[in-house]
PDB file of C-alpha atoms in Angstrom:
ATOM      1  CA  UNK A   1      51.210  74.651 121.502  1.00 48.00           C
ATOM      2  CA  UNK A   2      53.937  77.279 121.611  1.00 52.00           C
ATOM      3  CA  UNK A   3      56.418  77.877 124.409  1.00 51.00           C
ATOM      4  CA  UNK A   4      56.506  81.304 126.014  1.00 54.00           C
ATOM      5  CA  UNK A   5      59.361  82.814 127.964  1.00 48.00           C
ATOM      6  CA  UNK A   6      58.238  82.921 131.619  1.00 51.00           C
ATOM      7  CA  UNK A   7      56.850  86.253 132.742  1.00 52.00           C
ATOM      8  CA  UNK A   8      58.636  87.107 135.981  1.00 50.00           C
ATOM      9  CA  UNK A   9      55.879  89.533 136.899  1.00 54.00           C
ATOM     10  CA  UNK A  10      53.471  86.609 136.996  1.00 52.00           C
ATOM     11  CA  UNK A  11      53.428  85.267 140.559  1.00 51.00           C
ATOM     12  CA  UNK A  12      52.465  81.808 139.319  1.00 50.00           C
ATOM     13  CA  UNK A  13      55.714  81.531 137.403  1.00 51.00           C
ATOM     14  CA  UNK A  14      58.003  83.033 140.026  1.00 51.00           C
ATOM     15  CA  UNK A  15      58.379  79.896 142.120  1.00 56.00           C
ATOM     16  CA  UNK A  16      59.025  77.658 139.094  1.00 56.00           C
ATOM     17  CA  UNK A  17      61.520  80.156 137.677  1.00 51.00           C
ATOM     18  CA  UNK A  18      63.320  80.404 141.011  1.00 55.00           C
ATOM     19  CA  UNK A  19      63.644  76.622 141.241  1.00 56.00           C
ATOM     20  CA  UNK A  20      64.999  76.425 137.670  1.00 53.00           C
ATOM     21  CA  UNK A  21      67.570  79.191 138.062  1.00 55.00           C
ATOM     22  CA  UNK A  22      68.519  78.008 141.509  1.00 56.00           C
ATOM     23  CA  UNK A  23      69.873  74.785 140.057  1.00 62.00           C
ATOM     24  CA  UNK A  24      72.470  76.632 137.949  1.00 64.00           C
ATOM     25  CA  UNK A  25      75.593  77.741 139.747  1.00 68.00           C
ATOM     26  CA  UNK A  26      76.615  81.382 139.098  1.00 73.00           C
ATOM     27  CA  UNK A  27      80.111  80.074 138.375  1.00 76.00           C
ATOM     28  CA  UNK A  28      78.756  77.895 135.561  1.00 75.00           C
ATOM     29  CA  UNK A  29      76.828  80.810 134.078  1.00 76.00           C
ATOM     30  CA  UNK A  30      79.968  82.959 134.234  1.00 83.00           C
ATOM     31  CA  UNK A  31      82.085  80.283 132.519  1.00 84.00           C
ATOM     32  CA  UNK A  32      79.620  79.336 129.778  1.00 85.00           C
ATOM     33  CA  UNK A  33      80.733  82.007 127.234  1.00 88.00           C
ATOM     34  CA  UNK A  34      84.398  81.093 127.698  1.00 89.00           C
ATOM     35  CA  UNK A  35      83.629  77.372 127.440  1.00 90.00           C
ATOM     36  CA  UNK A  36      81.603  77.951 124.270  1.00 91.00           C
ATOM     37  CA  UNK A  37      84.393  79.967 122.625  1.00 93.00           C
ATOM     38  CA  UNK A  38      87.040  77.457 123.691  1.00 92.00           C
ATOM     39  CA  UNK A  39      84.972  74.601 122.285  1.00 92.00           C
ATOM     40  CA  UNK A  40      84.383  76.448 119.030  1.00 91.00           C
ATOM     41  CA  UNK A  41      87.951  77.603 118.378  1.00 90.00           C
ATOM     42  CA  UNK A  42      90.074  74.935 120.123  1.00 87.00           C
ATOM     43  CA  UNK A  43      88.245  71.676 120.820  1.00 89.00           C
ATOM     44  CA  UNK A  44      86.367  71.446 117.513  1.00 91.00           C
ATOM     45  CA  UNK A  45      89.414  72.244 115.304  1.00 88.00           C
ATOM     46  CA  UNK A  46      91.493  69.748 117.304  1.00 87.00           C
ATOM     47  CA  UNK A  47      89.082  66.897 116.676  1.00 90.00           C
ATOM     48  CA  UNK A  48      88.688  67.976 113.045  1.00 89.00           C
ATOM     49  CA  UNK A  49      92.456  67.928 112.614  1.00 89.00           C
ATOM     50  CA  UNK A  50      92.657  64.507 114.206  1.00 90.00           C
ATOM     51  CA  UNK A  51      90.170  63.209 111.637  1.00 92.00           C
ATOM     52  CA  UNK A  52      91.815  64.950 108.664  1.00 90.00           C
ATOM     53  CA  UNK A  53      95.184  63.441 109.597  1.00 91.00           C
ATOM     54  CA  UNK A  54      93.762  60.072 108.512  1.00 93.00           C
ATOM     55  CA  UNK A  55      92.670  61.364 105.093  1.00 92.00           C
ATOM     56  CA  UNK A  56      94.253  62.354 101.786  1.00 90.00           C
ATOM     57  CA  UNK A  57      92.422  65.691 101.626  1.00 89.00           C
ATOM     58  CA  UNK A  58      94.119  68.316  99.460  1.00 86.00           C
ATOM     59  CA  UNK A  59      92.639  71.280 101.311  1.00 82.00           C
ATOM     60  CA  UNK A  60      90.513  72.381  98.353  1.00 84.00           C
ATOM     61  CA  UNK A  61      88.349  69.501  97.135  1.00 84.00           C
ATOM     62  CA  UNK A  62      85.006  68.649  98.691  1.00 83.00           C
ATOM     63  CA  UNK A  63      85.905  64.960  98.595  1.00 84.00           C
ATOM     64  CA  UNK A  64      87.741  63.578 101.598  1.00 86.00           C
ATOM     65  CA  UNK A  65      89.122  60.048 101.335  1.00 89.00           C
ATOM     66  CA  UNK A  66      89.901  58.122 104.500  1.00 91.00           C
ATOM     67  CA  UNK A  67      93.288  56.370 104.169  1.00 92.00           C
ATOM     68  CA  UNK A  68      93.928  55.172 107.707  1.00 90.00           C
ATOM     69  CA  UNK A  69      97.508  55.371 108.997  1.00 92.00           C
ATOM     70  CA  UNK A  70      99.118  55.915 105.573  1.00 93.00           C
ATOM     71  CA  UNK A  71     100.123  59.492 106.417  1.00 92.00           C
ATOM     72  CA  UNK A  72     101.765  58.429 109.666  1.00 93.00           C
ATOM     73  CA  UNK A  73     103.533  55.552 107.925  1.00 93.00           C
ATOM     74  CA  UNK A  74     104.937  58.004 105.375  1.00 92.00           C
ATOM     75  CA  UNK A  75     106.051  60.292 108.186  1.00 92.00           C
ATOM     76  CA  UNK A  76     107.843  57.417 109.886  1.00 93.00           C
ATOM     77  CA  UNK A  77     109.684  56.426 106.686  1.00 93.00           C
ATOM     78  CA  UNK A  78     110.345  59.902 105.227  1.00 90.00           C
ATOM     79  CA  UNK A  79     113.991  61.034 105.100  1.00 92.00           C
ATOM     80  CA  UNK A  80     112.786  64.605 104.722  1.00 91.00           C
ATOM     81  CA  UNK A  81     110.865  64.375 107.990  1.00 92.00           C
ATOM     82  CA  UNK A  82     113.850  62.759 109.720  1.00 94.00           C
ATOM     83  CA  UNK A  83     116.064  65.636 108.561  1.00 94.00           C
ATOM     84  CA  UNK A  84     113.490  68.188 109.732  1.00 93.00           C
ATOM     85  CA  UNK A  85     113.268  66.449 113.111  1.00 93.00           C
ATOM     86  CA  UNK A  86     117.055  66.593 113.455  1.00 94.00           C
ATOM     87  CA  UNK A  87     117.090  70.305 112.571  1.00 94.00           C
ATOM     88  CA  UNK A  88     114.259  70.962 115.010  1.00 93.00           C
ATOM     89  CA  UNK A  89     116.038  69.195 117.869  1.00 94.00           C
ATOM     90  CA  UNK A  90     119.343  70.967 117.196  1.00 94.00           C
ATOM     91  CA  UNK A  91     117.655  74.357 116.990  1.00 94.00           C
ATOM     92  CA  UNK A  92     115.538  73.730 120.090  1.00 94.00           C
ATOM     93  CA  UNK A  93     118.427  72.504 122.250  1.00 94.00           C
ATOM     94  CA  UNK A  94     120.674  75.374 121.175  1.00 95.00           C
ATOM     95  CA  UNK A  95     118.036  78.039 121.756  1.00 95.00           C
ATOM     96  CA  UNK A  96     116.903  76.717 125.148  1.00 94.00           C
ATOM     97  CA  UNK A  97     120.493  76.723 126.410  1.00 95.00           C
ATOM     98  CA  UNK A  98     121.652  79.987 124.821  1.00 96.00           C
ATOM     99  CA  UNK A  99     118.470  81.968 125.526  1.00 95.00           C
ATOM    100  CA  UNK A 100     118.543  81.072 129.215  1.00 95.00           C
ATOM    101  CA  UNK A 101     122.254  81.811 129.558  1.00 95.00           C
ATOM    102  CA  UNK A 102     121.863  85.166 127.802  1.00 95.00           C
ATOM    103  CA  UNK A 103     118.700  86.007 129.760  1.00 94.00           C
ATOM    104  CA  UNK A 104     120.336  85.281 133.123  1.00 93.00           C
ATOM    105  CA  UNK A 105     123.382  87.340 132.177  1.00 92.00           C
ATOM    106  CA  UNK A 106     121.240  90.280 131.051  1.00 92.00           C
ATOM    107  CA  UNK A 107     119.015  90.054 134.127  1.00 92.00           C
ATOM    108  CA  UNK A 108     121.975  90.080 136.529  1.00 90.00           C
ATOM    109  CA  UNK A 109     123.579  92.938 134.598  1.00 89.00           C
ATOM    110  CA  UNK A 110     120.436  95.077 134.568  1.00 89.00           C
ATOM    111  CA  UNK A 111     119.661  94.288 138.204  1.00 86.00           C
ATOM    112  CA  UNK A 112     123.041  95.647 139.287  1.00 83.00           C
ATOM    113  CA  UNK A 113     122.806  98.836 137.243  1.00 81.00           C
ATOM    114  CA  UNK A 114     122.051 101.836 139.410  1.00 77.00           C
ATOM    115  CA  UNK A 115     121.823 104.473 136.670  1.00 81.00           C
ATOM    116  CA  UNK A 116     119.251 104.399 133.808  1.00 77.00           C
ATOM    117  CA  UNK A 117     118.082 100.909 134.787  1.00 77.00           C
ATOM    118  CA  UNK A 118     114.748 101.295 133.006  1.00 82.00           C
ATOM    119  CA  UNK A 119     116.538 102.430 129.848  1.00 86.00           C
ATOM    120  CA  UNK A 120     118.642  99.266 129.756  1.00 85.00           C
ATOM    121  CA  UNK A 121     115.579  97.117 130.382  1.00 85.00           C
ATOM    122  CA  UNK A 122     113.792  98.778 127.479  1.00 87.00           C
ATOM    123  CA  UNK A 123     116.768  98.421 125.147  1.00 89.00           C
ATOM    124  CA  UNK A 124     117.193  94.710 125.861  1.00 91.00           C
ATOM    125  CA  UNK A 125     113.446  94.064 125.659  1.00 92.00           C
ATOM    126  CA  UNK A 126     112.867  96.043 122.459  1.00 92.00           C
ATOM    127  CA  UNK A 127     113.682  93.151 120.017  1.00 92.00           C
ATOM    128  CA  UNK A 128     110.866  91.118 121.588  1.00 92.00           C
ATOM    129  CA  UNK A 129     108.356  93.676 120.329  1.00 91.00           C
ATOM    130  CA  UNK A 130     109.473  93.240 116.717  1.00 90.00           C
ATOM    131  CA  UNK A 131     107.456  90.682 114.769  1.00 89.00           C
ATOM    132  CA  UNK A 132     109.225  87.572 113.531  1.00 88.00           C
ATOM    133  CA  UNK A 133     108.648  88.604 109.905  1.00 90.00           C
ATOM    134  CA  UNK A 134     110.213  92.037 110.359  1.00 92.00           C
ATOM    135  CA  UNK A 135     113.086  90.563 112.350  1.00 92.00           C
ATOM    136  CA  UNK A 136     113.677  88.046 109.561  1.00 91.00           C
ATOM    137  CA  UNK A 137     113.902  90.768 106.923  1.00 92.00           C
ATOM    138  CA  UNK A 138     116.261  92.828 109.083  1.00 92.00           C
ATOM    139  CA  UNK A 139     118.623  89.918 109.667  1.00 93.00           C
ATOM    140  CA  UNK A 140     118.442  88.901 106.007  1.00 93.00           C
ATOM    141  CA  UNK A 141     119.862  92.315 105.144  1.00 92.00           C
ATOM    142  CA  UNK A 142     122.460  92.160 107.933  1.00 92.00           C
ATOM    143  CA  UNK A 143     123.669  88.715 106.813  1.00 92.00           C
ATOM    144  CA  UNK A 144     123.544  89.354 103.065  1.00 91.00           C
ATOM    145  CA  UNK A 145     126.706  88.140 101.351  1.00 89.00           C
ATOM    146  CA  UNK A 146     127.187  91.170  99.071  1.00 86.00           C
ATOM    147  CA  UNK A 147     126.080  94.184 101.120  1.00 87.00           C
ATOM    148  CA  UNK A 148     125.375  92.796 104.598  1.00 88.00           C
ATOM    149  CA  UNK A 149     126.760  94.676 107.589  1.00 90.00           C
ATOM    150  CA  UNK A 150     128.917  91.811 108.835  1.00 90.00           C
ATOM    151  CA  UNK A 151     130.607  91.079 105.509  1.00 90.00           C
ATOM    152  CA  UNK A 152     131.050  94.786 104.772  1.00 91.00           C
ATOM    153  CA  UNK A 153     132.827  95.236 108.102  1.00 91.00           C
ATOM    154  CA  UNK A 154     135.138  92.344 107.232  1.00 88.00           C
ATOM    155  CA  UNK A 155     135.965  94.055 103.930  1.00 89.00           C
ATOM    156  CA  UNK A 156     136.670  97.374 105.609  1.00 88.00           C
ATOM    157  CA  UNK A 157     139.194  95.856 108.014  1.00 89.00           C
ATOM    158  CA  UNK A 158     140.941  93.939 105.234  1.00 86.00           C
ATOM    159  CA  UNK A 159     139.452  90.504 105.899  1.00 84.00           C
ATOM    160  CA  UNK A 160     137.433  90.128 102.697  1.00 84.00           C
ATOM    161  CA  UNK A 161     138.578  86.504 102.416  1.00 85.00           C
ATOM    162  CA  UNK A 162     136.657  85.765 105.610  1.00 88.00           C
ATOM    163  CA  UNK A 163     133.309  86.731 104.073  1.00 89.00           C
ATOM    164  CA  UNK A 164     130.646  84.079 104.605  1.00 90.00           C
ATOM    165  CA  UNK A 165     127.408  83.392 102.781  1.00 90.00           C
ATOM    166  CA  UNK A 166     125.552  83.148 106.070  1.00 91.00           C
ATOM    167  CA  UNK A 167     122.177  82.132 104.671  1.00 92.00           C
ATOM    168  CA  UNK A 168     123.359  80.301 101.556  1.00 90.00           C
ATOM    169  CA  UNK A 169     126.030  78.110 103.136  1.00 90.00           C
ATOM    170  CA  UNK A 170     124.614  74.862 104.617  1.00 90.00           C
ATOM    171  CA  UNK A 171     127.185  75.015 107.424  1.00 90.00           C
ATOM    172  CA  UNK A 172     126.065  78.460 108.631  1.00 92.00           C
ATOM    173  CA  UNK A 173     122.370  78.757 107.695  1.00 93.00           C
ATOM    174  CA  UNK A 174     120.998  77.057 110.815  1.00 93.00           C
ATOM    175  CA  UNK A 175     123.513  78.899 113.002  1.00 93.00           C
ATOM    176  CA  UNK A 176     122.258  82.196 111.540  1.00 93.00           C
ATOM    177  CA  UNK A 177     118.674  81.262 112.415  1.00 94.00           C
ATOM    178  CA  UNK A 178     119.722  80.389 115.969  1.00 94.00           C
ATOM    179  CA  UNK A 179     121.667  83.617 116.555  1.00 93.00           C
ATOM    180  CA  UNK A 180     118.973  85.885 115.107  1.00 93.00           C
ATOM    181  CA  UNK A 181     116.294  84.177 117.202  1.00 94.00           C
ATOM    182  CA  UNK A 182     118.507  84.480 120.290  1.00 95.00           C
ATOM    183  CA  UNK A 183     118.802  88.228 119.666  1.00 94.00           C
ATOM    184  CA  UNK A 184     115.030  88.537 119.474  1.00 93.00           C
ATOM    185  CA  UNK A 185     113.945  86.305 122.364  1.00 93.00           C
ATOM    186  CA  UNK A 186     116.576  86.766 125.083  1.00 93.00           C
ATOM    187  CA  UNK A 187     114.968  89.979 126.354  1.00 93.00           C
ATOM    188  CA  UNK A 188     111.666  88.215 126.997  1.00 94.00           C
ATOM    189  CA  UNK A 189     113.211  85.647 129.324  1.00 95.00           C
ATOM    190  CA  UNK A 190     115.338  88.384 130.900  1.00 94.00           C
ATOM    191  CA  UNK A 191     112.127  89.857 132.341  1.00 93.00           C
ATOM    192  CA  UNK A 192     111.226  86.503 133.922  1.00 93.00           C
ATOM    193  CA  UNK A 193     114.651  86.216 135.535  1.00 94.00           C
ATOM    194  CA  UNK A 194     114.491  89.836 136.690  1.00 92.00           C
ATOM    195  CA  UNK A 195     111.277  89.011 138.529  1.00 90.00           C
ATOM    196  CA  UNK A 196     113.063  86.069 140.122  1.00 90.00           C
ATOM    197  CA  UNK A 197     115.996  88.242 141.181  1.00 89.00           C
ATOM    198  CA  UNK A 198     113.631  90.728 142.808  1.00 85.00           C
ATOM    199  CA  UNK A 199     112.311  87.912 144.993  1.00 84.00           C
ATOM    200  CA  UNK A 200     115.720  86.954 146.405  1.00 83.00           C
ATOM    201  CA  UNK A 201     116.204  88.404 149.922  1.00 84.00           C
ATOM    202  CA  UNK A 202     119.087  90.839 150.084  1.00 81.00           C
ATOM    203  CA  UNK A 203     119.962  89.527 153.553  1.00 84.00           C
ATOM    204  CA  UNK A 204     121.356  86.334 152.015  1.00 83.00           C
ATOM    205  CA  UNK A 205     123.801  88.075 149.685  1.00 79.00           C
ATOM    206  CA  UNK A 206     124.784  90.581 152.361  1.00 80.00           C
ATOM    207  CA  UNK A 207     125.510  87.786 154.836  1.00 85.00           C
ATOM    208  CA  UNK A 208     127.544  85.929 152.217  1.00 81.00           C
ATOM    209  CA  UNK A 209     129.481  89.099 151.433  1.00 82.00           C
ATOM    210  CA  UNK A 210     130.283  89.608 155.117  1.00 81.00           C
ATOM    211  CA  UNK A 211     131.539  86.004 155.274  1.00 78.00           C
ATOM    212  CA  UNK A 212     133.956  86.761 152.458  1.00 80.00           C
ATOM    213  CA  UNK A 213     132.106  85.266 149.478  1.00 79.00           C
ATOM    214  CA  UNK A 214     132.906  86.917 146.171  1.00 81.00           C
ATOM    215  CA  UNK A 215     130.457  87.886 143.447  1.00 81.00           C
ATOM    216  CA  UNK A 216     130.851  84.581 141.597  1.00 84.00           C
ATOM    217  CA  UNK A 217     130.407  82.528 144.790  1.00 85.00           C
ATOM    218  CA  UNK A 218     127.291  84.528 145.688  1.00 83.00           C
ATOM    219  CA  UNK A 219     125.840  83.911 142.269  1.00 85.00           C
ATOM    220  CA  UNK A 220     126.735  80.199 142.240  1.00 84.00           C
ATOM    221  CA  UNK A 221     125.648  79.374 145.790  1.00 84.00           C
ATOM    222  CA  UNK A 222     122.717  81.759 146.321  1.00 84.00           C
ATOM    223  CA  UNK A 223     121.397  83.528 143.231  1.00 85.00           C
ATOM    224  CA  UNK A 224     121.456  80.673 140.725  1.00 86.00           C
ATOM    225  CA  UNK A 225     119.775  78.063 142.998  1.00 86.00           C
ATOM    226  CA  UNK A 226     117.034  80.532 143.966  1.00 86.00           C
ATOM    227  CA  UNK A 227     116.325  81.193 140.275  1.00 89.00           C
ATOM    228  CA  UNK A 228     115.204  77.575 139.804  1.00 87.00           C
ATOM    229  CA  UNK A 229     111.524  78.550 139.516  1.00 87.00           C
ATOM    230  CA  UNK A 230     112.247  81.210 136.915  1.00 90.00           C
ATOM    231  CA  UNK A 231     114.427  78.753 135.020  1.00 91.00           C
ATOM    232  CA  UNK A 232     111.594  76.213 134.885  1.00 89.00           C
ATOM    233  CA  UNK A 233     109.210  78.748 133.365  1.00 91.00           C
ATOM    234  CA  UNK A 234     111.775  80.173 130.932  1.00 93.00           C
ATOM    235  CA  UNK A 235     113.036  76.770 129.803  1.00 92.00           C
ATOM    236  CA  UNK A 236     109.563  75.428 129.087  1.00 91.00           C
ATOM    237  CA  UNK A 237     108.476  78.560 127.222  1.00 93.00           C
ATOM    238  CA  UNK A 238     111.732  78.637 125.262  1.00 94.00           C
ATOM    239  CA  UNK A 239     111.387  74.966 124.334  1.00 93.00           C
ATOM    240  CA  UNK A 240     107.811  75.343 123.095  1.00 91.00           C
ATOM    241  CA  UNK A 241     108.678  78.500 121.137  1.00 92.00           C
ATOM    242  CA  UNK A 242     111.698  76.839 119.524  1.00 92.00           C
ATOM    243  CA  UNK A 243     109.765  73.744 118.480  1.00 91.00           C
ATOM    244  CA  UNK A 244     107.187  75.976 116.779  1.00 89.00           C
ATOM    245  CA  UNK A 245     109.623  78.377 115.097  1.00 90.00           C
ATOM    246  CA  UNK A 246     108.389  79.426 111.662  1.00 90.00           C
ATOM    247  CA  UNK A 247     108.606  83.147 110.848  1.00 89.00           C
ATOM    248  CA  UNK A 248     112.381  83.447 110.761  1.00 90.00           C
ATOM    249  CA  UNK A 249     112.821  80.369 108.581  1.00 92.00           C
ATOM    250  CA  UNK A 250     110.088  81.429 106.154  1.00 91.00           C
ATOM    251  CA  UNK A 251     111.665  84.845 105.603  1.00 92.00           C
ATOM    252  CA  UNK A 252     115.390  84.172 105.919  1.00 92.00           C
ATOM    253  CA  UNK A 253     115.980  80.797 104.235  1.00 92.00           C
ATOM    254  CA  UNK A 254     112.661  79.321 103.061  1.00 90.00           C
ATOM    255  CA  UNK A 255     113.874  76.039 104.506  1.00 89.00           C
ATOM    256  CA  UNK A 256     117.096  76.104 102.467  1.00 84.00           C
ATOM    257  CA  UNK A 257     119.696  75.863 101.264  1.00 88.00           C
ATOM    258  CA  UNK A 258     118.259  72.541 100.168  1.00 85.00           C
ATOM    259  CA  UNK A 259     116.526  71.278 103.301  1.00 88.00           C
ATOM    260  CA  UNK A 260     119.198  72.377 105.778  1.00 90.00           C
ATOM    261  CA  UNK A 261     116.934  74.678 107.834  1.00 92.00           C
ATOM    262  CA  UNK A 262     113.622  72.934 107.289  1.00 92.00           C
ATOM    263  CA  UNK A 263     111.876  72.144 110.578  1.00 93.00           C
ATOM    264  CA  UNK A 264     108.754  70.172 111.459  1.00 92.00           C
ATOM    265  CA  UNK A 265     106.645  73.323 111.622  1.00 92.00           C
ATOM    266  CA  UNK A 266     107.878  74.465 108.239  1.00 92.00           C
ATOM    267  CA  UNK A 267     107.095  71.077 106.667  1.00 90.00           C
ATOM    268  CA  UNK A 268     103.514  71.409 107.907  1.00 91.00           C
ATOM    269  CA  UNK A 269     103.249  74.702 106.032  1.00 91.00           C
ATOM    270  CA  UNK A 270     105.094  73.618 102.874  1.00 90.00           C
ATOM    271  CA  UNK A 271     103.296  70.310 102.496  1.00 90.00           C
ATOM    272  CA  UNK A 272      99.851  71.477 103.582  1.00 87.00           C
ATOM    273  CA  UNK A 273      99.664  74.710 101.588  1.00 87.00           C
ATOM    274  CA  UNK A 274     102.488  74.534  99.057  1.00 85.00           C
ATOM    275  CA  UNK A 275     101.977  70.955  97.903  1.00 86.00           C
ATOM    276  CA  UNK A 276      98.228  70.837  98.647  1.00 87.00           C
ATOM    277  CA  UNK A 277      98.560  67.779 100.872  1.00 90.00           C
ATOM    278  CA  UNK A 278      96.459  69.026 103.758  1.00 89.00           C
ATOM    279  CA  UNK A 279      95.889  65.552 105.155  1.00 92.00           C
ATOM    280  CA  UNK A 280      99.618  64.815 105.390  1.00 92.00           C
ATOM    281  CA  UNK A 281     100.323  68.292 106.754  1.00 91.00           C
ATOM    282  CA  UNK A 282      97.673  67.830 109.431  1.00 92.00           C
ATOM    283  CA  UNK A 283      99.196  64.474 110.365  1.00 93.00           C
ATOM    284  CA  UNK A 284     102.549  66.232 110.748  1.00 92.00           C
ATOM    285  CA  UNK A 285     100.881  68.852 112.960  1.00 91.00           C
ATOM    286  CA  UNK A 286      99.456  66.115 115.180  1.00 92.00           C
ATOM    287  CA  UNK A 287     102.894  64.508 115.491  1.00 91.00           C
ATOM    288  CA  UNK A 288     104.395  67.896 116.391  1.00 91.00           C
ATOM    289  CA  UNK A 289     101.653  68.440 118.985  1.00 90.00           C
ATOM    290  CA  UNK A 290     102.388  65.089 120.635  1.00 91.00           C
ATOM    291  CA  UNK A 291     106.131  65.781 120.516  1.00 91.00           C
ATOM    292  CA  UNK A 292     105.715  69.149 122.241  1.00 90.00           C
ATOM    293  CA  UNK A 293     103.378  67.614 124.830  1.00 90.00           C
ATOM    294  CA  UNK A 294     105.750  64.756 125.693  1.00 92.00           C
ATOM    295  CA  UNK A 295     108.863  66.939 125.876  1.00 90.00           C
ATOM    296  CA  UNK A 296     107.045  69.561 127.968  1.00 89.00           C
ATOM    297  CA  UNK A 297     105.826  66.999 130.509  1.00 90.00           C
ATOM    298  CA  UNK A 298     109.292  65.461 130.847  1.00 90.00           C
ATOM    299  CA  UNK A 299     110.990  68.857 131.084  1.00 87.00           C
ATOM    300  CA  UNK A 300     108.604  70.153 133.742  1.00 86.00           C
ATOM    301  CA  UNK A 301     109.025  67.018 135.866  1.00 87.00           C
ATOM    302  CA  UNK A 302     112.820  67.177 135.667  1.00 85.00           C
ATOM    303  CA  UNK A 303     112.994  70.888 136.454  1.00 83.00           C
ATOM    304  CA  UNK A 304     110.449  70.640 139.254  1.00 80.00           C
ATOM    305  CA  UNK A 305     112.498  67.854 140.841  1.00 78.00           C
ATOM    306  CA  UNK A 306     115.538  70.121 140.605  1.00 70.00           C
ATOM    307  CA  UNK A 307     113.639  72.889 142.390  1.00 65.00           C
ATOM    308  CA  UNK A 308     112.822  70.543 145.269  1.00 52.00           C
ATOM    309  CA  UNK A 309     116.423  69.343 145.514  1.00 53.00           C
ATOM    310  CA  UNK A 310     117.706  72.908 145.616  1.00 52.00           C
TER     311      UNK A 310
END
């Protein structure tokens, strides 16, 4: 006996077909393709990664050996991972603070410009459009010890003794990564703060101005508190982006000098693909995922509470 697709022209099948289709909500039918794609490309890889994190798979062999929590034990005891965690936290904290400060300053500046406002917005936003790889190559040239723009300018003004090996000196390598990333990302968060500034009623600042409040007092007492929502969004996005930073480090320092700029994300790449320890690299990725999740939840709760208080 073979099953045939119901013929809708057959009156005998119309009532049965109507009852069957009537049980399915149009919303469910609309969401099914998205759910299928999400399951295929997100849910399935997530569970696969969770399983591989408990194995010693090399990423190439067909044989997968289950080793329990050995990878996580090694992560807990690894000095290299501890150093990468420290670098990641320093980089993340610095970027979240500096990117938001720079973005607020740029947003306020652009918002007050009356001539060529769109030009300034485009100029400040342009670095965001550059890929991380291209940006890394550009800044590698700018910071080069021998012919970089910064060191060449120091030579031209007679300060050759002040030349710095920006990417080769352990004291300046991470700072170089932070500053180059700040240059690239600040314009993105500037747009978020600009949207927040557009939502602030002009009546408030005008009333404060009539009462004798200066520009700084207006910003401190009115503008900054009313940007709390924009700050929540920008801070969370900046934090997640900083914890996942990879492109700049891969191009500019390759995790060096030594391990001074190696982060958790970069260890996942180096160990998983460079050392063919896919199981350990996947375990690191799971740890990074949990770290991002925990920090994001805490950050959102703290910032949301601040919004309510303001």
